[in-house]
Each structure stands twice: as structure tokens, then as C-alpha cells.
Amino acid sequence: MRALIWDVDGTVAETEAEGHLPAFNEAFAALGLPWRWSAGHYGRLLHVTGGRERLLHDMAARADAPPPAERAALAAELHKRKNALYAERVARGAIAARPGVLRLMDECTRAGVMLAIATTTSANNAEALFARLLGPAWRGRFAAVACGEDAAAKKPDPLVYRLVLQRLDLMPDEAFAIEDSPVGLAAARGAGIECGITASVFFADACFDGAAWVRADLETPAPMTLHGLRQGGSVKIGPSPAPASRP
Ligand code: XBP
Ligand code: MG
């Protein structure tokens, strides 16, 4: 294995629950809108990747949304405001890395395994988060970084993963991905990359068929090592498979 490719939102940190969702609600308030997204509603909206796309999807189902011709401008304004609020939150240390993430990144660096990022979040959001978690020179730790602006189609489309492979000059079987959501898993698998799952809070009960392994996080039940990535080294969560029937 030559590279470990990280998803960002939900995988590196619980950014959806602790960052994007409250920032969306603060942006609604800042623009004088009565809309507030509950955690349950947001969990359902997460199948739409990309903040602007998510806003437009939500507006399409709202009786109090502006006329269709005005929605793109409103979504752009809200998204800009949300990302600024998100960056402020991150900068004041409100969002920590998930267990084991920084440890496994360090292990990769020591072992000469390249690190990469494949995310649908905006580049500014990735900048804010990694500058806080890894320091201002964070970009030098990663051999390739692809964000929402880099791929014409967002996850579950595999484009962002294909782009990262291209930038790393690797074949799919030379890389391994870590994701937290079914759409992320579909994107990695669509690019032919093996993928392990550390389910984030919104996807604790989701179906992750096709994943190399599924676990609560990189430290539970035991630290996930570089060697363990391809061995499974994990305990499956979610419904257990039905026992094989005997004739
Ligand atoms: C998760 C997403 C993102 C974030 C917000 O992507 O769907 O859209 O919700 O990002 P990933 P923006 O897990 O692949 O990082 O608001 O900047 O679009
Ligand atoms: Mg994610």
C-alpha cells in the first residue's frame, strides 16, 4: 500500500454535527430566515453532498422557500456565511480530531506511506480544519489534496478519488481509503479503492456493504494500525449476518 486517502467531514472529525450543522443554523439566523435544521433532518439531508447542493435540495421541499429563480443566489449567500461561521468555530478549537486519526497519520508518515485527502467539502473548510489540527504547514504532510471545487461531480461519484489517484500516480489497489458514510464508501469503491469505515454519528446504523471493515473509530476496540488496514483488524458493527443454514 502506497497511500492512505482520507475523507474529511465525519472521518477526520465530527465536522457535520459539531461544525457544519450549527453553522448552517447560525447562517439562517444571520440572514433573518426562520429556518433551523434539527439533527434528525440534517442526518437525512446528508445524502446530498455539498453545502450549496444541500441548501437547494432543502429549499425545493419548503413551502416558504423563495421562487426557484432566486434560490441559487440565496444558497450561495447562505453557503458563504455558513463556511465563514464554520471556520470561526474550527479556529476557536471547537472541533477535535476523531480518536486515532492523528496517530494513524503519523504512523503513515513514519512508514513512508503517502497521505492524501479526497473530500467534497470546500477547500477553505479543509484549510481551516487541518491548519487547526496539524498547524499552518499541514499541506506539506499530504501528497495530494482534492476538495469540492476540484471535481465536477461530488460523492458518491468516484471522480474525486480518481483525481487523487491521478495526482498520486497510483493504481487503485495501491491505495486505501477511510470514510464515514455510505456515499463516501460508494465514491471510493466506484474508483476501485478498498475502503474502511469509521462511522460518524449520523451514520452509526447505516449499511456499509462493500467496506473492508467497519468500526466505531480508529481506537475502538483496539488501535487500528497501518498493517491492520488491509487485514480487517476490526469488529463489524451493525446487524450480524444470519447464521448459515445447515441442511
Ligand atoms: C461531506 C459533505 C460536505 C459538507 C460541507 O463531504 O457533504 O458538503 O457537508 O461542505 P466529505 P461544503 O465527507 O466528503 O468531506 O458546505 O463546503 O460543501
Ligand atoms: Mg464524510
PDB file of C-alpha atoms and ligand atoms in Angstrom:
ATOM      1  CA  MET A   1       0.000   0.000   0.000  1.00  0.00           C
ATOM      2  CA  ARG A   2       1.481   3.329  -1.087  1.00  0.00           C
ATOM      3  CA  ALA A   3      -1.133   5.839   0.069  1.00  0.00           C
ATOM      4  CA  LEU A   4      -3.849   6.312   2.663  1.00  0.00           C
ATOM      5  CA  ILE A   5      -6.628   8.580   1.391  1.00  0.00           C
ATOM      6  CA  TRP A   6      -8.746  10.386   3.967  1.00  0.00           C
ATOM      7  CA  ASP A   7     -12.265  11.665   3.690  1.00  0.00           C
ATOM      8  CA  VAL A   8     -12.661  14.822   5.816  1.00  0.00           C
ATOM      9  CA  ASP A   9     -16.192  15.517   7.088  1.00  0.00           C
ATOM     10  CA  GLY A  10     -17.237  12.904   9.618  1.00  0.00           C
ATOM     11  CA  THR A  11     -13.987  10.934   9.230  1.00  0.00           C
ATOM     12  CA  VAL A  12     -11.181  13.211  10.373  1.00  0.00           C
ATOM     13  CA  ALA A  13     -13.547  14.948  12.812  1.00  0.00           C
ATOM     14  CA  GLU A  14     -17.262  15.087  13.605  1.00  0.00           C
ATOM     15  CA  THR A  15     -17.463  18.234  11.491  1.00  0.00           C
ATOM     16  CA  GLU A  16     -21.069  17.737  10.392  1.00  0.00           C
ATOM     17  CA  ALA A  17     -22.558  17.545  13.907  1.00  0.00           C
ATOM     18  CA  GLU A  18     -20.108  19.934  15.583  1.00  0.00           C
ATOM     19  CA  GLY A  19     -19.390  22.357  12.742  1.00  0.00           C
ATOM     20  CA  HIS A  20     -21.496  22.464   9.589  1.00  0.00           C
ATOM     21  CA  LEU A  21     -24.941  21.893  11.159  1.00  0.00           C
ATOM     22  CA  PRO A  22     -24.658  24.622  13.832  1.00  0.00           C
ATOM     23  CA  ALA A  23     -23.026  26.933  11.273  1.00  0.00           C
ATOM     24  CA  PHE A  24     -25.904  26.406   8.811  1.00  0.00           C
ATOM     25  CA  ASN A  25     -28.383  27.310  11.565  1.00  0.00           C
ATOM     26  CA  GLU A  26     -26.359  30.391  12.526  1.00  0.00           C
ATOM     27  CA  ALA A  27     -26.283  31.432   8.866  1.00  0.00           C
ATOM     28  CA  PHE A  28     -30.091  31.119   8.619  1.00  0.00           C
ATOM     29  CA  ALA A  29     -30.410  33.348  11.692  1.00  0.00           C
ATOM     30  CA  ALA A  30     -27.834  35.857  10.407  1.00  0.00           C
ATOM     31  CA  LEU A  31     -29.811  36.309   7.178  1.00  0.00           C
ATOM     32  CA  GLY A  32     -33.094  36.681   9.099  1.00  0.00           C
ATOM     33  CA  LEU A  33     -34.526  33.347   7.968  1.00  0.00           C
ATOM     34  CA  PRO A  34     -36.733  31.344  10.365  1.00  0.00           C
ATOM     35  CA  TRP A  35     -35.299  28.022   9.123  1.00  0.00           C
ATOM     36  CA  ARG A  36     -33.487  25.771  11.610  1.00  0.00           C
ATOM     37  CA  TRP A  37     -32.317  22.254  10.785  1.00  0.00           C
ATOM     38  CA  SER A  38     -32.682  19.630  13.522  1.00  0.00           C
ATOM     39  CA  ALA A  39     -30.089  16.858  13.854  1.00  0.00           C
ATOM     40  CA  GLY A  40     -32.641  14.352  12.517  1.00  0.00           C
ATOM     41  CA  HIS A  41     -33.436  16.478   9.463  1.00  0.00           C
ATOM     42  CA  TYR A  42     -29.749  17.143   8.815  1.00  0.00           C
ATOM     43  CA  GLY A  43     -28.969  13.429   9.014  1.00  0.00           C
ATOM     44  CA  ARG A  44     -31.472  12.849   6.204  1.00  0.00           C
ATOM     45  CA  LEU A  45     -30.098  15.765   4.184  1.00  0.00           C
ATOM     46  CA  LEU A  46     -26.576  14.344   4.317  1.00  0.00           C
ATOM     47  CA  HIS A  47     -27.271  12.071   1.361  1.00  0.00           C
ATOM     48  CA  VAL A  48     -26.947  15.289  -0.657  1.00  0.00           C
ATOM     49  CA  THR A  49     -23.237  16.124  -0.648  1.00  0.00           C
ATOM     50  CA  GLY A  50     -22.029  19.710  -0.871  1.00  0.00           C
ATOM     51  CA  GLY A  51     -23.372  22.540   1.275  1.00  0.00           C
ATOM     52  CA  ARG A  52     -24.934  24.572  -1.566  1.00  0.00           C
ATOM     53  CA  GLU A  53     -26.493  21.471  -3.119  1.00  0.00           C
ATOM     54  CA  ARG A  54     -27.898  20.550   0.319  1.00  0.00           C
ATOM     55  CA  LEU A  55     -29.451  24.004   0.735  1.00  0.00           C
ATOM     56  CA  LEU A  56     -31.066  23.863  -2.719  1.00  0.00           C
ATOM     57  CA  HIS A  57     -32.397  20.377  -2.050  1.00  0.00           C
ATOM     58  CA  ASP A  58     -33.958  21.561   1.210  1.00  0.00           C
ATOM     59  CA  MET A  59     -35.480  24.666  -0.411  1.00  0.00           C
ATOM     60  CA  ALA A  60     -37.116  22.529  -3.097  1.00  0.00           C
ATOM     61  CA  ALA A  61     -39.213  20.859  -0.369  1.00  0.00           C
ATOM     62  CA  ARG A  62     -40.092  24.046   1.590  1.00  0.00           C
ATOM     63  CA  ALA A  63     -43.356  25.949   1.256  1.00  0.00           C
ATOM     64  CA  ASP A  64     -41.646  29.122   2.496  1.00  0.00           C
ATOM     65  CA  ALA A  65     -38.694  28.983   0.076  1.00  0.00           C
ATOM     66  CA  PRO A  66     -38.201  31.879  -2.358  1.00  0.00           C
ATOM     67  CA  PRO A  67     -39.229  31.403  -6.021  1.00  0.00           C
ATOM     68  CA  PRO A  68     -36.942  28.974  -7.920  1.00  0.00           C
ATOM     69  CA  ALA A  69     -35.192  31.789  -9.824  1.00  0.00           C
ATOM     70  CA  GLU A  70     -33.960  33.327  -6.539  1.00  0.00           C
ATOM     71  CA  ARG A  71     -32.784  30.151  -4.834  1.00  0.00           C
ATOM     72  CA  ALA A  72     -29.292  29.831  -6.310  1.00  0.00           C
ATOM     73  CA  ALA A  73     -28.307  33.316  -5.108  1.00  0.00           C
ATOM     74  CA  LEU A  74     -29.724  32.680  -1.626  1.00  0.00           C
ATOM     75  CA  ALA A  75     -27.977  29.297  -1.404  1.00  0.00           C
ATOM     76  CA  ALA A  76     -24.672  30.917  -2.429  1.00  0.00           C
ATOM     77  CA  GLU A  77     -25.071  33.658   0.193  1.00  0.00           C
ATOM     78  CA  LEU A  78     -26.014  31.190   2.943  1.00  0.00           C
ATOM     79  CA  HIS A  79     -23.188  28.860   1.987  1.00  0.00           C
ATOM     80  CA  LYS A  80     -20.608  31.655   2.119  1.00  0.00           C
ATOM     81  CA  ARG A  81     -21.905  32.742   5.527  1.00  0.00           C
ATOM     82  CA  LYS A  82     -22.011  29.133   6.783  1.00  0.00           C
ATOM     83  CA  ASN A  83     -18.423  28.476   5.755  1.00  0.00           C
ATOM     84  CA  ALA A  84     -17.197  31.646   7.481  1.00  0.00           C
ATOM     85  CA  LEU A  85     -19.028  30.625  10.672  1.00  0.00           C
ATOM     86  CA  TYR A  86     -17.643  27.090  10.343  1.00  0.00           C
ATOM     87  CA  ALA A  87     -14.084  28.421  10.013  1.00  0.00           C
ATOM     88  CA  GLU A  88     -14.552  30.583  13.143  1.00  0.00           C
ATOM     89  CA  ARG A  89     -15.780  27.549  15.074  1.00  0.00           C
ATOM     90  CA  VAL A  90     -12.832  25.455  13.952  1.00  0.00           C
ATOM     91  CA  ALA A  91     -10.331  28.248  14.682  1.00  0.00           C
ATOM     92  CA  ARG A  92     -11.519  28.546  18.272  1.00  0.00           C
ATOM     93  CA  GLY A  93     -10.878  24.842  18.783  1.00  0.00           C
ATOM     94  CA  ALA A  94     -14.495  23.676  18.929  1.00  0.00           C
ATOM     95  CA  ILE A  95     -13.787  20.614  16.774  1.00  0.00           C
ATOM     96  CA  ALA A  96     -11.258  17.928  17.710  1.00  0.00           C
ATOM     97  CA  ALA A  97      -9.845  15.164  15.527  1.00  0.00           C
ATOM     98  CA  ARG A  98     -11.621  11.823  15.941  1.00  0.00           C
ATOM     99  CA  PRO A  99      -9.777   9.185  18.020  1.00  0.00           C
ATOM    100  CA  GLY A 100      -6.719   7.713  16.342  1.00  0.00           C
ATOM    101  CA  VAL A 101      -6.751   9.942  13.246  1.00  0.00           C
ATOM    102  CA  LEU A 102      -3.612  11.941  14.017  1.00  0.00           C
ATOM    103  CA  ARG A 103      -1.855   8.833  15.375  1.00  0.00           C
ATOM    104  CA  LEU A 104      -2.500   6.862  12.167  1.00  0.00           C
ATOM    105  CA  MET A 105      -1.431   9.832  10.009  1.00  0.00           C
ATOM    106  CA  ASP A 106       1.846   9.988  11.947  1.00  0.00           C
ATOM    107  CA  GLU A 107       2.332   6.234  11.538  1.00  0.00           C
ATOM    108  CA  CYS A 108       1.878   6.564   7.749  1.00  0.00           C
ATOM    109  CA  THR A 109       4.392   9.407   7.566  1.00  0.00           C
ATOM    110  CA  ARG A 110       6.961   7.425   9.579  1.00  0.00           C
ATOM    111  CA  ALA A 111       6.448   4.362   7.353  1.00  0.00           C
ATOM    112  CA  GLY A 112       6.726   6.339   4.079  1.00  0.00           C
ATOM    113  CA  VAL A 113       3.075   5.780   3.145  1.00  0.00           C
ATOM    114  CA  MET A 114       1.717   8.881   1.403  1.00  0.00           C
ATOM    115  CA  LEU A 115      -1.245  10.766   2.869  1.00  0.00           C
ATOM    116  CA  ALA A 116      -3.983  12.225   0.664  1.00  0.00           C
ATOM    117  CA  ILE A 117      -7.372  13.913   1.028  1.00  0.00           C
ATOM    118  CA  ALA A 118     -10.479  13.222  -1.068  1.00  0.00           C
ATOM    119  CA  THR A 119     -13.364  15.381   0.116  1.00  0.00           C
ATOM    120  CA  THR A 120     -16.454  17.123  -1.197  1.00  0.00           C
ATOM    121  CA  THR A 121     -16.081  19.939   1.310  1.00  0.00           C
ATOM    122  CA  SER A 122     -14.874  23.372   0.170  1.00  0.00           C
ATOM    123  CA  ALA A 123     -11.104  23.967   0.108  1.00  0.00           C
ATOM    124  CA  ASN A 124     -11.489  26.774   2.694  1.00  0.00           C
ATOM    125  CA  ASN A 125     -13.134  24.356   5.130  1.00  0.00           C
ATOM    126  CA  ALA A 126     -10.318  21.826   4.689  1.00  0.00           C
ATOM    127  CA  GLU A 127      -7.760  24.622   5.165  1.00  0.00           C
ATOM    128  CA  ALA A 128      -9.436  25.790   8.403  1.00  0.00           C
ATOM    129  CA  LEU A 129      -9.681  22.279   9.850  1.00  0.00           C
ATOM    130  CA  PHE A 130      -6.194  20.999   9.010  1.00  0.00           C
ATOM    131  CA  ALA A 131      -4.467  24.269   9.952  1.00  0.00           C
ATOM    132  CA  ARG A 132      -6.063  23.885  13.374  1.00  0.00           C
ATOM    133  CA  LEU A 133      -5.381  20.150  13.756  1.00  0.00           C
ATOM    134  CA  LEU A 134      -1.915  19.926  12.165  1.00  0.00           C
ATOM    135  CA  GLY A 135      -0.611  23.510  12.127  1.00  0.00           C
ATOM    136  CA  PRO A 136      -0.087  26.031   9.335  1.00  0.00           C
ATOM    137  CA  ALA A 137       2.318  23.755   7.392  1.00  0.00           C
ATOM    138  CA  TRP A 138      -0.317  20.987   7.181  1.00  0.00           C
ATOM    139  CA  ARG A 139      -0.413  20.932   3.374  1.00  0.00           C
ATOM    140  CA  GLY A 140       3.164  19.614   3.267  1.00  0.00           C
ATOM    141  CA  ARG A 141       2.006  16.431   5.031  1.00  0.00           C
ATOM    142  CA  PHE A 142      -0.226  15.451   2.087  1.00  0.00           C
ATOM    143  CA  ALA A 143       0.927  14.227  -1.303  1.00  0.00           C
ATOM    144  CA  ALA A 144      -2.443  15.092  -2.882  1.00  0.00           C
ATOM    145  CA  VAL A 145      -5.488  17.099  -1.794  1.00  0.00           C
ATOM    146  CA  ALA A 146      -8.754  17.206  -3.779  1.00  0.00           C
ATOM    147  CA  CYS A 147     -11.711  19.229  -2.486  1.00  0.00           C
ATOM    148  CA  GLY A 148     -15.245  20.092  -3.578  1.00  0.00           C
ATOM    149  CA  GLU A 149     -14.107  22.677  -6.126  1.00  0.00           C
ATOM    150  CA  ASP A 150     -11.795  20.166  -7.837  1.00  0.00           C
ATOM    151  CA  ALA A 151     -14.366  17.629  -9.012  1.00  0.00           C
ATOM    152  CA  ALA A 152     -17.300  18.466 -11.307  1.00  0.00           C
ATOM    153  CA  ALA A 153     -19.421  15.753  -9.643  1.00  0.00           C
ATOM    154  CA  LYS A 154     -19.445  15.245  -5.885  1.00  0.00           C
ATOM    155  CA  LYS A 155     -19.529  11.945  -3.943  1.00  0.00           C
ATOM    156  CA  PRO A 156     -20.997   9.328  -4.389  1.00  0.00           C
ATOM    157  CA  ASP A 157     -19.454   9.994  -7.800  1.00  0.00           C
ATOM    158  CA  PRO A 158     -15.925   8.461  -7.747  1.00  0.00           C
ATOM    159  CA  LEU A 159     -14.412  11.463  -9.557  1.00  0.00           C
ATOM    160  CA  VAL A 160     -12.680  12.993  -6.537  1.00  0.00           C
ATOM    161  CA  TYR A 161     -10.973   9.653  -5.768  1.00  0.00           C
ATOM    162  CA  ARG A 162      -9.927   9.208  -9.404  1.00  0.00           C
ATOM    163  CA  LEU A 163      -8.446  12.687  -9.312  1.00  0.00           C
ATOM    164  CA  VAL A 164      -6.440  11.860  -6.185  1.00  0.00           C
ATOM    165  CA  LEU A 165      -5.133   8.625  -7.735  1.00  0.00           C
ATOM    166  CA  GLN A 166      -4.106  10.581 -10.817  1.00  0.00           C
ATOM    167  CA  ARG A 167      -2.285  13.179  -8.706  1.00  0.00           C
ATOM    168  CA  LEU A 168      -0.545  10.419  -6.731  1.00  0.00           C
ATOM    169  CA  ASP A 169       0.182   8.499  -9.937  1.00  0.00           C
ATOM    170  CA  LEU A 170      -1.124   5.298  -8.334  1.00  0.00           C
ATOM    171  CA  MET A 171      -3.364   2.408  -9.320  1.00  0.00           C
ATOM    172  CA  PRO A 172      -6.475   1.876  -7.159  1.00  0.00           C
ATOM    173  CA  ASP A 173      -5.017  -1.220  -5.457  1.00  0.00           C
ATOM    174  CA  GLU A 174      -2.021   0.785  -4.254  1.00  0.00           C
ATOM    175  CA  ALA A 175      -4.231   2.971  -2.079  1.00  0.00           C
ATOM    176  CA  PHE A 176      -6.658   2.540   0.809  1.00  0.00           C
ATOM    177  CA  ALA A 177      -9.446   4.960   1.814  1.00  0.00           C
ATOM    178  CA  ILE A 178     -11.094   5.779   5.137  1.00  0.00           C
ATOM    179  CA  GLU A 179     -14.665   7.101   5.065  1.00  0.00           C
ATOM    180  CA  ASP A 180     -17.589   7.600   7.463  1.00  0.00           C
ATOM    181  CA  SER A 181     -20.658   7.475   5.231  1.00  0.00           C
ATOM    182  CA  PRO A 182     -22.362   5.302   2.609  1.00  0.00           C
ATOM    183  CA  VAL A 183     -21.909   7.977  -0.091  1.00  0.00           C
ATOM    184  CA  GLY A 184     -18.204   8.202   0.707  1.00  0.00           C
ATOM    185  CA  LEU A 185     -17.869   4.424   0.577  1.00  0.00           C
ATOM    186  CA  ALA A 186     -19.639   4.364  -2.805  1.00  0.00           C
ATOM    187  CA  ALA A 187     -17.234   7.006  -4.147  1.00  0.00           C
ATOM    188  CA  ALA A 188     -14.102   5.137  -3.028  1.00  0.00           C
ATOM    189  CA  ARG A 189     -15.381   1.753  -4.223  1.00  0.00           C
ATOM    190  CA  GLY A 190     -16.504   3.334  -7.505  1.00  0.00           C
ATOM    191  CA  ALA A 191     -12.872   4.292  -8.098  1.00  0.00           C
ATOM    192  CA  GLY A 192     -11.818   0.716  -7.266  1.00  0.00           C
ATOM    193  CA  ILE A 193     -10.241   1.652  -3.934  1.00  0.00           C
ATOM    194  CA  GLU A 194     -10.562  -0.550  -0.860  1.00  0.00           C
ATOM    195  CA  CYS A 195     -12.242   1.374   1.950  1.00  0.00           C
ATOM    196  CA  GLY A 196     -12.575   1.062   5.722  1.00  0.00           C
ATOM    197  CA  ILE A 197     -15.319   2.816   7.675  1.00  0.00           C
ATOM    198  CA  THR A 198     -15.254   4.726  10.936  1.00  0.00           C
ATOM    199  CA  ALA A 199     -18.969   5.534  11.055  1.00  0.00           C
ATOM    200  CA  SER A 200     -19.716   9.105  12.170  1.00  0.00           C
ATOM    201  CA  VAL A 201     -22.647   9.989  14.449  1.00  0.00           C
ATOM    202  CA  PHE A 202     -25.142  10.411  11.623  1.00  0.00           C
ATOM    203  CA  PHE A 203     -24.266   7.028  10.100  1.00  0.00           C
ATOM    204  CA  ALA A 204     -23.935   4.796  13.173  1.00  0.00           C
ATOM    205  CA  ASP A 205     -26.696   2.476  11.876  1.00  0.00           C
ATOM    206  CA  ALA A 206     -26.067   2.798   8.150  1.00  0.00           C
ATOM    207  CA  CYS A 207     -25.374  -0.097   5.795  1.00  0.00           C
ATOM    208  CA  PHE A 208     -21.746  -0.326   4.689  1.00  0.00           C
ATOM    209  CA  ASP A 209     -21.788  -3.352   2.389  1.00  0.00           C
ATOM    210  CA  GLY A 210     -18.581  -3.487   0.397  1.00  0.00           C
ATOM    211  CA  ALA A 211     -16.390  -1.950   3.109  1.00  0.00           C
ATOM    212  CA  ALA A 212     -13.145  -3.690   4.075  1.00  0.00           C
ATOM    213  CA  TRP A 213     -14.132  -3.145   7.721  1.00  0.00           C
ATOM    214  CA  VAL A 214     -16.498  -1.062   9.805  1.00  0.00           C
ATOM    215  CA  ARG A 215     -15.645   0.195  13.271  1.00  0.00           C
ATOM    216  CA  ALA A 216     -16.725   2.892  15.703  1.00  0.00           C
ATOM    217  CA  ASP A 217     -13.405   4.720  15.396  1.00  0.00           C
ATOM    218  CA  LEU A 218      -9.688   4.094  14.867  1.00  0.00           C
ATOM    219  CA  GLU A 219      -9.041   3.352  18.563  1.00  0.00           C
ATOM    220  CA  THR A 220     -12.028   1.120  19.329  1.00  0.00           C
ATOM    221  CA  PRO A 221     -11.922  -1.780  20.110  1.00  0.00           C
ATOM    222  CA  ALA A 222      -8.121  -1.570  19.618  1.00  0.00           C
ATOM    223  CA  PRO A 223      -5.837   0.881  17.807  1.00  0.00           C
ATOM    224  CA  MET A 224      -6.046   0.448  14.023  1.00  0.00           C
ATOM    225  CA  THR A 225      -2.514   0.223  12.659  1.00  0.00           C
ATOM    226  CA  LEU A 226      -1.201   0.684   9.153  1.00  0.00           C
ATOM    227  CA  HIS A 227      -0.675  -3.073   8.976  1.00  0.00           C
ATOM    228  CA  GLY A 228      -4.251  -3.686  10.191  1.00  0.00           C
ATOM    229  CA  LEU A 229      -5.922  -1.638   7.447  1.00  0.00           C
ATOM    230  CA  ARG A 230      -5.833  -4.456   4.929  1.00  0.00           C
ATOM    231  CA  GLN A 231      -6.209  -7.258   7.476  1.00  0.00           C
ATOM    232  CA  GLY A 232      -9.583  -6.031   8.662  1.00  0.00           C
ATOM    233  CA  GLY A 233      -8.287  -5.859  12.221  1.00  0.00           C
ATOM    234  CA  SER A 234     -11.726  -4.812  13.317  1.00  0.00           C
ATOM    235  CA  VAL A 235     -15.050  -5.725  14.760  1.00  0.00           C
ATOM    236  CA  LYS A 236     -18.053  -5.285  12.495  1.00  0.00           C
ATOM    237  CA  ILE A 237     -20.806  -3.129  13.901  1.00  0.00           C
ATOM    238  CA  GLY A 238     -24.429  -3.150  12.806  1.00  0.00           C
ATOM    239  CA  PRO A 239     -26.644  -6.196  12.254  1.00  0.00           C
ATOM    240  CA  SER A 240     -24.827  -9.536  12.400  1.00  0.00           C
ATOM    241  CA  PRO A 241     -25.117 -11.765   9.338  1.00  0.00           C
ATOM    242  CA  ALA A 242     -27.682 -14.568   9.548  1.00  0.00           C
ATOM    243  CA  PRO A 243     -26.073 -17.882  10.534  1.00  0.00           C
ATOM    244  CA  ALA A 244     -25.512 -20.240   7.598  1.00  0.00           C
ATOM    245  CA  SER A 245     -28.357 -22.758   7.417  1.00  0.00           C
ATOM    246  CA  ARG A 246     -27.482 -26.435   7.617  1.00  0.00           C
ATOM    247  CA  PRO A 247     -29.293 -28.999   5.520  1.00  0.00           C
TER     248      PRO A 247
HETATM  249  C1  XBP B   1     -19.284  15.981   3.282  1.00  0.00           C
HETATM  250  C2  XBP B   1     -20.135  16.994   2.666  1.00  0.00           C
HETATM  251  C3  XBP B   1     -19.780  18.434   2.667  1.00  0.00           C
HETATM  252  C4  XBP B   1     -20.036  19.198   3.951  1.00  0.00           C
HETATM  253  C5  XBP B   1     -19.931  20.687   3.795  1.00  0.00           C
HETATM  254  O1  XBP B   1     -18.239  15.687   2.428  1.00  0.00           O
HETATM  255  O2  XBP B   1     -21.150  16.653   2.102  1.00  0.00           O
HETATM  256  O3  XBP B   1     -20.553  19.007   1.692  1.00  0.00           O
HETATM  257  O4  XBP B   1     -21.339  18.920   4.443  1.00  0.00           O
HETATM  258  O5  XBP B   1     -19.074  21.158   2.869  1.00  0.00           O
HETATM  259  P1  XBP B   1     -16.968  14.777   2.831  1.00  0.00           P
HETATM  260  P2  XBP B   1     -19.431  22.453   1.974  1.00  0.00           P
HETATM  261  O6  XBP B   1     -17.371  13.857   3.949  1.00  0.00           O
HETATM  262  O7  XBP B   1     -16.629  14.067   1.557  1.00  0.00           O
HETATM  263  O8  XBP B   1     -15.874  15.730   3.244  1.00  0.00           O
HETATM  264  O9  XBP B   1     -20.501  23.213   2.672  1.00  0.00           O
HETATM  265  O10 XBP B   1     -18.149  23.221   1.889  1.00  0.00           O
HETATM  266  O11 XBP B   1     -19.886  21.980   0.626  1.00  0.00           O
HETATM  267 MG    MG B   2     -17.564  12.142   5.182  1.00  0.00          MG
END
